[in-house]
mmCIF file of C-alpha atoms in Angstrom:
data_model
loop_
_atom_site.group_PDB
_atom_site.id
_atom_site.type_symbol
_atom_site.label_atom_id
_atom_site.label_comp_id
_atom_site.label_asym_id
_atom_site.label_seq_id
_atom_site.Cartn_x
_atom_site.Cartn_y
_atom_site.Cartn_z
ATOM 1 C CA MET P 194 -100.331 -157.530 93.402
ATOM 2 C CA THR P 195 -99.428 -154.748 95.487
ATOM 3 C CA PRO P 196 -96.845 -152.475 94.306
ATOM 4 C CA LEU P 197 -93.349 -152.396 95.656
ATOM 5 C CA PRO P 198 -92.209 -149.393 96.714
ATOM 6 C CA PRO P 199 -88.346 -147.581 94.566
ATOM 7 C CA PRO P 200 -85.130 -146.346 95.549
ATOM 8 C CA GLU P 201 -85.725 -143.173 95.055
ATOM 9 C CA PRO P 202 -90.105 -142.946 96.166
ATOM 10 C CA ARG P 203 -90.411 -139.178 96.029
ATOM 11 C CA ASN P 204 -89.795 -136.895 92.110
ATOM 12 C CA PRO P 205 -87.509 -133.866 91.962
ATOM 13 C CA ASP P 206 -90.101 -131.711 93.317
ATOM 14 C CA GLY P 207 -89.989 -133.911 96.698
ATOM 15 C CA GLU P 208 -93.448 -135.234 95.356
ATOM 16 C CA THR P 209 -94.451 -139.547 95.609
ATOM 17 C CA ARG P 210 -93.127 -139.625 91.783
ATOM 18 C CA ARG P 211 -96.133 -140.246 89.485
ATOM 19 C CA VAL P 212 -96.055 -143.095 86.324
ATOM 20 C CA GLY P 213 -97.396 -142.362 82.584
ATOM 21 C CA VAL P 214 -99.560 -146.309 81.733
ATOM 22 C CA GLU P 215 -100.637 -147.689 77.865
ATOM 23 C CA ILE P 216 -101.711 -149.811 76.179
ATOM 24 C CA GLU P 217 -103.186 -151.504 73.266
ATOM 25 C CA PHE P 218 -105.403 -154.300 72.780
ATOM 26 C CA ALA P 219 -107.958 -155.853 70.252
ATOM 27 C CA GLY P 220 -111.987 -156.591 70.849
ATOM 28 C CA LEU P 221 -113.288 -152.990 71.899
ATOM 29 C CA PRO P 222 -113.404 -149.969 70.214
ATOM 30 C CA PRO P 223 -113.400 -146.566 71.370
ATOM 31 C CA ARG P 224 -116.928 -145.407 72.583
ATOM 32 C CA ASP P 225 -117.223 -148.225 74.737
ATOM 33 C CA THR P 226 -113.794 -147.957 76.212
ATOM 34 C CA ALA P 227 -114.394 -144.827 76.833
ATOM 35 C CA GLU P 228 -117.529 -145.605 78.747
ATOM 36 C CA LEU P 229 -115.591 -148.256 80.499
ATOM 37 C CA VAL P 230 -113.052 -146.011 81.648
ATOM 38 C CA ARG P 231 -115.543 -143.627 83.183
ATOM 39 C CA GLU P 232 -117.503 -146.123 84.876
ATOM 40 C CA LEU P 233 -114.749 -147.079 86.807
ATOM 41 C CA PHE P 234 -112.848 -144.096 87.148
ATOM 42 C CA GLY P 235 -115.965 -140.883 86.820
ATOM 43 C CA GLY P 236 -115.370 -138.168 85.037
ATOM 44 C CA GLU P 237 -116.547 -136.562 82.713
ATOM 45 C CA LEU P 238 -116.721 -138.439 78.674
ATOM 46 C CA VAL P 239 -115.720 -135.887 75.894
ATOM 47 C CA VAL P 240 -116.005 -136.700 72.135
ATOM 48 C CA ILE P 241 -113.129 -135.034 69.878
ATOM 49 C CA SER P 242 -114.506 -137.172 67.117
ATOM 50 C CA ALA P 243 -115.658 -140.670 66.502
ATOM 51 C CA HIS P 244 -112.912 -142.992 66.837
ATOM 52 C CA ARG P 245 -111.017 -140.680 69.924
ATOM 53 C CA LEU P 246 -112.248 -139.060 73.097
ATOM 54 C CA LYS P 247 -112.464 -138.108 76.217
ATOM 55 C CA VAL P 248 -112.380 -138.467 79.960
ATOM 56 C CA ARG P 249 -112.444 -135.824 82.202
ATOM 57 C CA GLY P 250 -111.850 -134.705 85.577
ATOM 58 C CA THR P 251 -110.722 -137.818 86.385
ATOM 59 C CA ARG P 252 -109.451 -138.358 90.145
ATOM 60 C CA TRP P 253 -106.399 -138.924 88.698
ATOM 61 C CA GLY P 254 -106.445 -136.136 85.547
ATOM 62 C CA GLU P 255 -107.840 -137.045 82.070
ATOM 63 C CA PHE P 256 -107.364 -140.763 80.157
ATOM 64 C CA VAL P 257 -107.279 -140.955 76.274
ATOM 65 C CA ILE P 258 -109.218 -143.055 74.629
ATOM 66 C CA GLU P 259 -108.097 -143.480 70.392
ATOM 67 C CA LEU P 260 -107.571 -146.030 67.750
ATOM 68 C CA ASP P 261 -104.395 -146.103 67.294
ATOM 69 C CA THR P 262 -103.596 -144.942 63.568
ATOM 70 C CA GLN P 263 -103.037 -140.742 63.240
ATOM 71 C CA TYR P 264 -105.286 -141.978 59.835
ATOM 72 C CA ALA P 265 -108.993 -142.464 61.784
ATOM 73 C CA HIS P 266 -108.149 -138.903 62.840
ATOM 74 C CA PRO P 267 -108.759 -135.186 61.441
ATOM 75 C CA ASP P 268 -105.289 -133.958 61.170
ATOM 76 C CA SER P 269 -104.690 -130.244 62.289
ATOM 77 C CA GLN P 270 -103.667 -128.208 60.640
ATOM 78 C CA VAL P 271 -106.460 -128.845 58.370
ATOM 79 C CA LEU P 272 -108.873 -127.997 60.916
ATOM 80 C CA ASP P 273 -107.231 -125.590 62.138
ATOM 81 C CA ALA P 274 -105.992 -123.821 58.139
ATOM 82 C CA LYS P 275 -107.604 -120.875 57.808
ATOM 83 C CA PRO P 276 -110.116 -119.644 54.309
ATOM 84 C CA LYS P 277 -107.694 -117.783 51.605
ATOM 85 C CA ASP P 278 -110.120 -114.674 51.929
ATOM 86 C CA ASP P 279 -112.903 -113.811 53.921
ATOM 87 C CA THR P 280 -115.847 -114.435 50.782
ATOM 88 C CA GLU P 281 -118.318 -116.138 51.127
ATOM 89 C CA TRP P 282 -117.971 -118.855 48.711
ATOM 90 C CA GLU P 283 -114.205 -119.127 50.338
ATOM 91 C CA ARG P 284 -115.788 -119.739 53.470
ATOM 92 C CA GLN P 285 -118.021 -122.285 52.544
ATOM 93 C CA ARG P 286 -115.262 -124.106 49.846
ATOM 94 C CA HIS P 287 -112.541 -124.255 53.511
ATOM 95 C CA GLN P 288 -115.223 -125.183 54.882
ATOM 96 C CA MET P 289 -116.544 -128.118 53.333
ATOM 97 C CA ARG P 290 -112.833 -129.713 52.547
ATOM 98 C CA VAL P 291 -112.993 -129.570 56.437
ATOM 99 C CA ASP P 292 -115.749 -131.666 56.346
ATOM 100 C CA PHE P 293 -115.020 -134.223 53.499
ATOM 101 C CA HIS P 294 -111.483 -134.610 55.604
ATOM 102 C CA THR P 295 -113.448 -134.928 58.894
ATOM 103 C CA ARG P 296 -115.876 -138.014 57.309
ATOM 104 C CA THR P 297 -112.501 -139.362 55.491
ATOM 105 C CA ARG P 298 -110.933 -140.086 57.994
ATOM 106 C CA GLU P 299 -113.895 -141.308 60.530
ATOM 107 C CA LEU P 300 -114.892 -143.919 57.453
ATOM 108 C CA ILE P 301 -110.985 -144.789 57.290
ATOM 109 C CA GLY P 302 -111.213 -145.585 61.348
ATOM 110 C CA ASP P 303 -114.572 -147.749 60.522
ATOM 111 C CA VAL P 304 -112.790 -149.745 58.216
ATOM 112 C CA VAL P 305 -109.774 -150.472 59.994
ATOM 113 C CA THR P 306 -112.169 -151.162 63.594
ATOM 114 C CA GLY P 307 -110.439 -154.495 64.471
ATOM 115 C CA LEU P 308 -107.250 -154.372 62.631
ATOM 116 C CA VAL P 309 -105.886 -151.499 64.190
ATOM 117 C CA PRO P 310 -105.509 -151.392 68.023
ATOM 118 C CA THR P 311 -107.665 -148.971 70.736
ATOM 119 C CA GLU P 312 -105.279 -147.065 72.765
ATOM 120 C CA ILE P 313 -106.240 -145.260 76.598
ATOM 121 C CA ILE P 314 -103.571 -143.479 77.667
ATOM 122 C CA CYS P 315 -104.399 -142.999 81.112
ATOM 123 C CA PRO P 316 -102.501 -139.713 83.314
ATOM 124 C CA PRO P 317 -100.057 -140.426 85.620
ATOM 125 C CA VAL P 318 -100.637 -141.693 88.596
ATOM 126 C CA PRO P 319 -98.678 -142.240 91.446
ATOM 127 C CA TRP P 320 -96.524 -145.117 92.325
ATOM 128 C CA ASN P 321 -98.323 -146.144 94.856
ATOM 129 C CA GLU P 322 -102.649 -145.629 93.421
ATOM 130 C CA LEU P 323 -101.109 -148.506 90.448
ATOM 131 C CA GLU P 324 -102.908 -151.018 91.708
ATOM 132 C CA GLU P 325 -106.153 -149.073 92.019
ATOM 133 C CA LEU P 326 -105.408 -148.387 88.237
ATOM 134 C CA ASP P 327 -105.368 -151.991 87.624
ATOM 135 C CA ALA P 328 -109.287 -152.428 88.251
ATOM 136 C CA LEU P 329 -109.025 -150.544 84.376
ATOM 137 C CA PHE P 330 -107.091 -153.884 83.284
ATOM 138 C CA ALA P 331 -110.069 -156.501 84.818
ATOM 139 C CA GLY P 332 -112.926 -154.858 83.122
ATOM 140 C CA LEU P 333 -110.890 -154.391 79.665
ATOM 141 C CA ARG P 334 -110.548 -158.058 80.322
ATOM 142 C CA GLU P 335 -114.836 -159.115 81.826
ATOM 143 C CA HIS P 336 -115.611 -156.466 78.227
ATOM 144 C CA GLY P 337 -113.967 -159.501 76.044
ATOM 145 C CA ALA P 338 -110.350 -157.349 75.251
ATOM 146 C CA LYS P 339 -108.086 -158.765 74.081
ATOM 147 C CA GLY P 340 -103.597 -158.696 74.485
ATOM 148 C CA THR P 341 -101.513 -160.113 72.268
ATOM 149 C CA ASP P 342 -100.984 -163.871 72.867
ATOM 150 C CA ALA P 343 -104.619 -163.445 71.788
ATOM 151 C CA SER P 344 -103.659 -164.017 68.078
ATOM 152 C CA LEU P 345 -100.397 -164.303 65.849
ATOM 153 C CA LEU P 346 -101.385 -161.751 64.408
ATOM 154 C CA TYR P 347 -101.658 -159.106 67.438
ATOM 155 C CA GLY P 348 -98.736 -157.183 68.003
ATOM 156 C CA PHE P 349 -99.662 -155.096 71.440
ATOM 157 C CA GLY P 350 -97.891 -153.038 73.852
ATOM 158 C CA LEU P 351 -97.362 -152.100 77.522
ATOM 159 C CA HIS P 352 -95.928 -148.837 78.017
ATOM 160 C CA LEU P 353 -94.238 -147.623 80.663
ATOM 161 C CA ASN P 354 -93.325 -143.866 82.019
ATOM 162 C CA PRO P 355 -92.388 -143.767 85.365
ATOM 163 C CA GLU P 356 -91.540 -140.286 86.112
ATOM 164 C CA VAL P 357 -87.903 -140.001 87.410
ATOM 165 C CA ALA P 358 -86.044 -139.315 89.966
ATOM 166 C CA THR P 359 -84.040 -136.933 89.102
ATOM 167 C CA LEU P 360 -83.015 -134.968 85.503
ATOM 168 C CA GLU P 361 -78.708 -135.785 87.036
ATOM 169 C CA THR P 362 -76.790 -136.737 83.726
ATOM 170 C CA ALA P 363 -75.149 -139.508 86.485
ATOM 171 C CA SER P 364 -78.172 -140.830 87.675
ATOM 172 C CA LEU P 365 -79.520 -141.028 84.059
ATOM 173 C CA LEU P 366 -76.311 -143.091 83.020
ATOM 174 C CA ASP P 367 -76.846 -145.216 86.037
ATOM 175 C CA HIS P 368 -80.525 -146.255 84.726
ATOM 176 C CA LEU P 369 -79.705 -146.638 81.302
ATOM 177 C CA ARG P 370 -76.681 -148.523 82.267
ATOM 178 C CA ALA P 371 -79.473 -150.287 84.618
ATOM 179 C CA TYR P 372 -81.398 -151.076 82.379
ATOM 180 C CA LEU P 373 -78.496 -152.520 79.475
ATOM 181 C CA LEU P 374 -77.354 -155.160 81.984
ATOM 182 C CA THR P 375 -81.660 -155.478 83.301
ATOM 183 C CA ALA P 376 -82.305 -156.796 79.218
ATOM 184 C CA GLU P 377 -82.313 -159.355 78.807
ATOM 185 C CA TRP P 378 -83.069 -160.741 82.365
ATOM 186 C CA LEU P 379 -86.901 -158.677 81.461
ATOM 187 C CA ARG P 380 -87.389 -159.889 78.062
ATOM 188 C CA GLU P 381 -86.682 -163.649 79.780
ATOM 189 C CA GLN P 382 -89.412 -162.845 82.852
ATOM 190 C CA ILE P 383 -92.279 -161.342 80.249
ATOM 191 C CA ASP P 384 -91.318 -163.810 77.183
ATOM 192 C CA VAL P 385 -91.125 -161.639 75.052
ATOM 193 C CA ASP P 386 -94.202 -162.002 72.463
ATOM 194 C CA ILE P 387 -92.996 -163.762 68.602
ATOM 195 C CA THR P 388 -95.668 -160.905 67.208
ATOM 196 C CA ARG P 389 -93.324 -158.314 69.035
ATOM 197 C CA GLU P 390 -90.035 -159.836 68.832
ATOM 198 C CA VAL P 391 -90.010 -159.259 64.641
ATOM 199 C CA LEU P 392 -92.013 -156.193 64.973
ATOM 200 C CA PRO P 393 -89.693 -153.089 65.673
ATOM 201 C CA HIS P 394 -91.695 -151.624 67.835
ATOM 202 C CA ALA P 395 -89.218 -152.522 70.792
ATOM 203 C CA ASN P 396 -85.665 -153.434 70.116
ATOM 204 C CA PRO P 397 -82.843 -154.376 71.861
ATOM 205 C CA PHE P 398 -79.703 -151.237 71.907
ATOM 206 C CA PRO P 399 -76.668 -152.718 69.807
ATOM 207 C CA LYS P 400 -73.562 -154.643 71.382
ATOM 208 C CA ALA P 401 -71.591 -151.484 70.535
ATOM 209 C CA TYR P 402 -73.551 -149.210 71.685
ATOM 210 C CA ALA P 403 -73.743 -150.664 75.372
ATOM 211 C CA LEU P 404 -70.060 -150.766 74.792
ATOM 212 C CA LYS P 405 -69.814 -147.977 74.959
ATOM 213 C CA VAL P 406 -72.379 -146.987 77.720
ATOM 214 C CA LEU P 407 -71.454 -149.622 79.692
ATOM 215 C CA ALA P 408 -67.704 -148.561 80.032
ATOM 216 C CA PRO P 409 -65.513 -148.298 83.417
ATOM 217 C CA ASN P 410 -64.284 -144.498 81.547
ATOM 218 C CA TYR P 411 -67.545 -143.346 80.458
ATOM 219 C CA ALA P 412 -67.797 -140.278 81.800
ATOM 220 C CA PRO P 413 -70.741 -137.927 79.292
ATOM 221 C CA ASP P 414 -71.968 -134.460 80.247
ATOM 222 C CA LEU P 415 -75.798 -134.573 78.643
ATOM 223 C CA ASP P 416 -75.616 -133.168 75.316
ATOM 224 C CA THR P 417 -72.794 -136.177 74.466
ATOM 225 C CA LEU P 418 -75.066 -138.661 76.085
ATOM 226 C CA ILE P 419 -77.948 -136.943 74.207
ATOM 227 C CA GLY P 420 -75.363 -136.983 71.146
ATOM 228 C CA ASP P 421 -74.539 -140.692 71.881
ATOM 229 C CA TYR P 422 -78.132 -141.987 72.349
ATOM 230 C CA LEU P 423 -79.552 -140.849 68.974
ATOM 231 C CA ALA P 424 -75.491 -141.816 66.945
ATOM 232 C CA ASP P 425 -76.654 -144.887 67.547
ATOM 233 C CA ASN P 426 -80.116 -144.890 68.599
ATOM 234 C CA PRO P 427 -82.004 -142.073 65.960
ATOM 235 C CA THR P 428 -84.990 -143.848 66.763
ATOM 236 C CA ARG P 429 -88.123 -144.272 69.188
ATOM 237 C CA ASN P 430 -88.479 -147.669 68.615
ATOM 238 C CA ARG P 431 -86.297 -149.085 71.152
ATOM 239 C CA GLU P 432 -87.625 -151.507 74.632
ATOM 240 C CA LEU P 433 -85.660 -148.142 76.842
ATOM 241 C CA ASP P 434 -86.962 -144.679 74.536
ATOM 242 C CA MET P 435 -84.935 -141.965 75.355
ATOM 243 C CA THR P 436 -86.216 -140.015 73.842
ATOM 244 C CA PRO P 437 -89.340 -137.968 75.201
ATOM 245 C CA LEU P 438 -86.951 -137.180 78.714
ATOM 246 C CA PHE P 439 -83.752 -136.350 75.914
ATOM 247 C CA ALA P 440 -86.643 -133.835 74.286
ATOM 248 C CA HIS P 441 -87.150 -132.531 78.005
ATOM 249 C CA LEU P 442 -84.062 -131.346 79.016
ATOM 250 C CA ARG P 443 -82.713 -130.025 75.486
ATOM 251 C CA PRO P 444 -85.939 -128.970 73.613
ATOM 252 C CA ASP P 445 -83.584 -127.200 70.907
ATOM 253 C CA TYR P 446 -81.217 -130.403 70.194
ATOM 254 C CA PRO P 447 -80.579 -129.891 66.562
ATOM 255 C CA HIS P 448 -82.354 -133.368 65.840
ATOM 256 C CA GLU P 449 -85.576 -134.020 63.683
ATOM 257 C CA LEU P 450 -86.299 -136.639 66.026
ATOM 258 C CA PHE P 451 -86.904 -133.929 68.388
ATOM 259 C CA HIS P 452 -89.572 -132.360 66.069
ATOM 260 C CA ASN P 453 -91.665 -135.016 65.960
ATOM 261 C CA LYS P 454 -94.749 -134.659 67.108
ATOM 262 C CA LEU P 455 -95.045 -138.287 68.328
ATOM 263 C CA VAL P 456 -92.116 -138.125 70.832
ATOM 264 C CA LYS P 457 -94.271 -135.956 73.588
ATOM 265 C CA ALA P 458 -91.829 -134.290 76.268
ATOM 266 C CA ARG P 459 -91.879 -135.586 79.883
ATOM 267 C CA PRO P 460 -89.292 -135.799 82.436
ATOM 268 C CA THR P 461 -89.929 -139.497 82.674
ATOM 269 C CA PHE P 462 -88.516 -143.251 81.020
ATOM 270 C CA HIS P 463 -90.782 -144.844 78.027
ATOM 271 C CA TYR P 464 -90.306 -147.991 78.377
ATOM 272 C CA ARG P 465 -91.853 -150.178 75.023
ATOM 273 C CA LEU P 466 -90.901 -153.978 75.830
ATOM 274 C CA PRO P 467 -94.512 -155.292 77.979
ATOM 275 C CA ASP P 468 -96.533 -156.988 76.375
ATOM 276 C CA ALA P 469 -100.319 -156.304 76.551
ATOM 277 C CA ARG P 470 -101.007 -159.421 78.496
ATOM 278 C CA LEU P 471 -105.013 -158.950 79.611
ATOM 279 C CA SER P 472 -105.430 -163.413 78.994
ATOM 280 C CA GLU P 473 -103.562 -163.030 81.798
ATOM 281 C CA PRO P 474 -105.699 -163.113 85.274
ATOM 282 C CA GLY P 475 -104.021 -160.642 87.406
ATOM 283 C CA TRP P 476 -101.186 -158.861 85.552
ATOM 284 C CA GLY P 477 -101.358 -155.353 85.310
ATOM 285 C CA SER P 478 -99.512 -152.312 85.338
ATOM 286 C CA VAL P 479 -98.576 -153.396 89.021
ATOM 287 C CA THR P 480 -96.928 -156.817 87.109
ATOM 288 C CA GLU P 481 -94.319 -154.551 85.036
ATOM 289 C CA TRP P 482 -93.594 -151.850 87.011
ATOM 290 C CA ASN P 483 -93.098 -154.376 90.376
ATOM 291 C CA ARG P 484 -90.404 -155.513 87.214
ATOM 292 C CA TRP P 485 -89.107 -152.865 86.061
ATOM 293 C CA LEU P 486 -88.109 -151.775 89.543
ATOM 294 C CA GLU P 487 -85.120 -154.021 88.643
ATOM 295 C CA VAL P 488 -84.083 -151.961 86.971
ATOM 296 C CA GLU P 489 -84.174 -149.572 89.088
ATOM 297 C CA THR P 490 -82.710 -150.801 92.686
ATOM 298 C CA LEU P 491 -79.487 -151.719 90.005
ATOM 299 C CA ALA P 492 -78.889 -148.233 89.093
ATOM 300 C CA ALA P 493 -79.219 -147.516 93.453
ATOM 301 C CA ASP P 494 -76.457 -149.531 93.924
ATOM 302 C CA LYS P 495 -72.960 -147.584 92.435
ATOM 303 C CA ASP P 496 -70.909 -150.545 94.037
ATOM 304 C CA LEU P 497 -73.186 -153.860 91.955
ATOM 305 C CA LEU P 498 -73.290 -151.710 89.487
ATOM 306 C CA HIS P 499 -69.863 -150.650 88.068
ATOM 307 C CA GLU P 500 -69.310 -154.834 89.456
ATOM 308 C CA ARG P 501 -71.730 -156.382 86.773
ATOM 309 C CA SER P 502 -70.309 -153.423 83.782
ATOM 310 C CA ALA P 503 -67.188 -154.241 83.982
ATOM 311 C CA GLY P 504 -68.509 -157.776 84.040
ATOM 312 C CA TYR P 505 -70.080 -156.966 80.744
ATOM 313 C CA VAL P 506 -66.851 -155.508 79.000
ATOM 314 C CA ALA P 507 -64.998 -157.933 79.681
ATOM 315 C CA LYS P 508 -67.553 -160.720 78.341
ATOM 316 C CA HIS P 509 -67.765 -158.868 74.748
ATOM 317 C CA THR P 510 -64.336 -157.952 75.014
ATOM 318 C CA ARG P 511 -62.848 -161.044 74.527
ATOM 319 C CA SER P 512 -61.509 -162.749 71.470
ATOM 320 C CA PRO P 513 -62.472 -165.595 69.793
ATOM 321 C CA LEU P 514 -59.830 -167.900 71.075
ATOM 322 C CA ALA P 515 -60.101 -166.925 75.142
ATOM 323 C CA ARG P 516 -63.951 -167.529 74.426
ATOM 324 C CA LEU P 517 -62.824 -170.350 73.249
ATOM 325 C CA TRP P 518 -60.725 -171.193 76.225
ATOM 326 C CA LEU P 519 -62.573 -170.230 78.610
ATOM 327 C CA ARG P 520 -65.649 -172.855 77.413
ATOM 328 C CA MET P 521 -63.225 -175.430 77.176
ATOM 329 C CA ARG P 522 -62.130 -174.739 80.704
ATOM 330 C CA GLY P 523 -65.817 -175.196 81.089
ATOM 331 C CA TRP P 524 -66.622 -178.704 79.515
ATOM 332 C CA ALA P 525 -63.516 -180.420 81.710
ATOM 333 C CA GLY P 526 -65.114 -178.767 84.892
ATOM 334 C CA ALA P 527 -68.233 -180.018 83.824
ATOM 335 C CA ALA P 528 -66.685 -183.514 83.020
#
């Protein structure tokens, strides 16, 4: 499958826009996964800890492969701590604490392997090279990796991080509006697995927030856009998570999410909705990129975006009596 071109193919620096890809799966531990990545894309395998590895020096940059739980990995605060004093006894005590902590986290990882997913965090890839990245998805299938639909216990996702074409507030608002209008269609196309519907990781936006943003007179500056978003969505767990982009634009914004180490500031949309469909031949990042482009295409069409926004607001602000009257008219027309 070939990746379709976006309406705006270049970033603010005039370079080809890139897309970060993250995928979760079961059935293949981090070490074997890292070996597969190196086999496909070259580079050097680096062991960071027992359940976190990197493949450095590929054509696109660095891949990170790890168990998707912080408890399987040594805490950097423990590793970076210094002995309380410079005595030999204190240095030995400190090293014993570090060794015990590292070994404990390794044992936790050994226990939960198979229960928590392996995750690959790919380096940003130019959108027109996503088809080449999809060799990774074919390789995972061939090596027995399992996606969301392999078990009722799995709730694995694929995340796309499309680099923005511009950092202008008006453009970000257009894309947010376009997403709110396209979300239902995307869910239907993806047919989101029931496990992921139940889990909180990719929740829909509240209706009240959608009505606020889609209102024709809503024209916020950046700080107002961020403040309104966080007031109604004080979480990372949205199907389109805007916090990494907002944290990139306003790193000093006074909200606790912007100081959460799991929020990685970057000039991208963080699209969390797609399932990991590794059992489907041909499925991969290109499939979900091409679906995502429905959002960008609508955002680029100002007239249609305005028309659909107004229609959404009108539909969802009608009185119950008006909705009943329209339904009855529909029944009468059908008869």
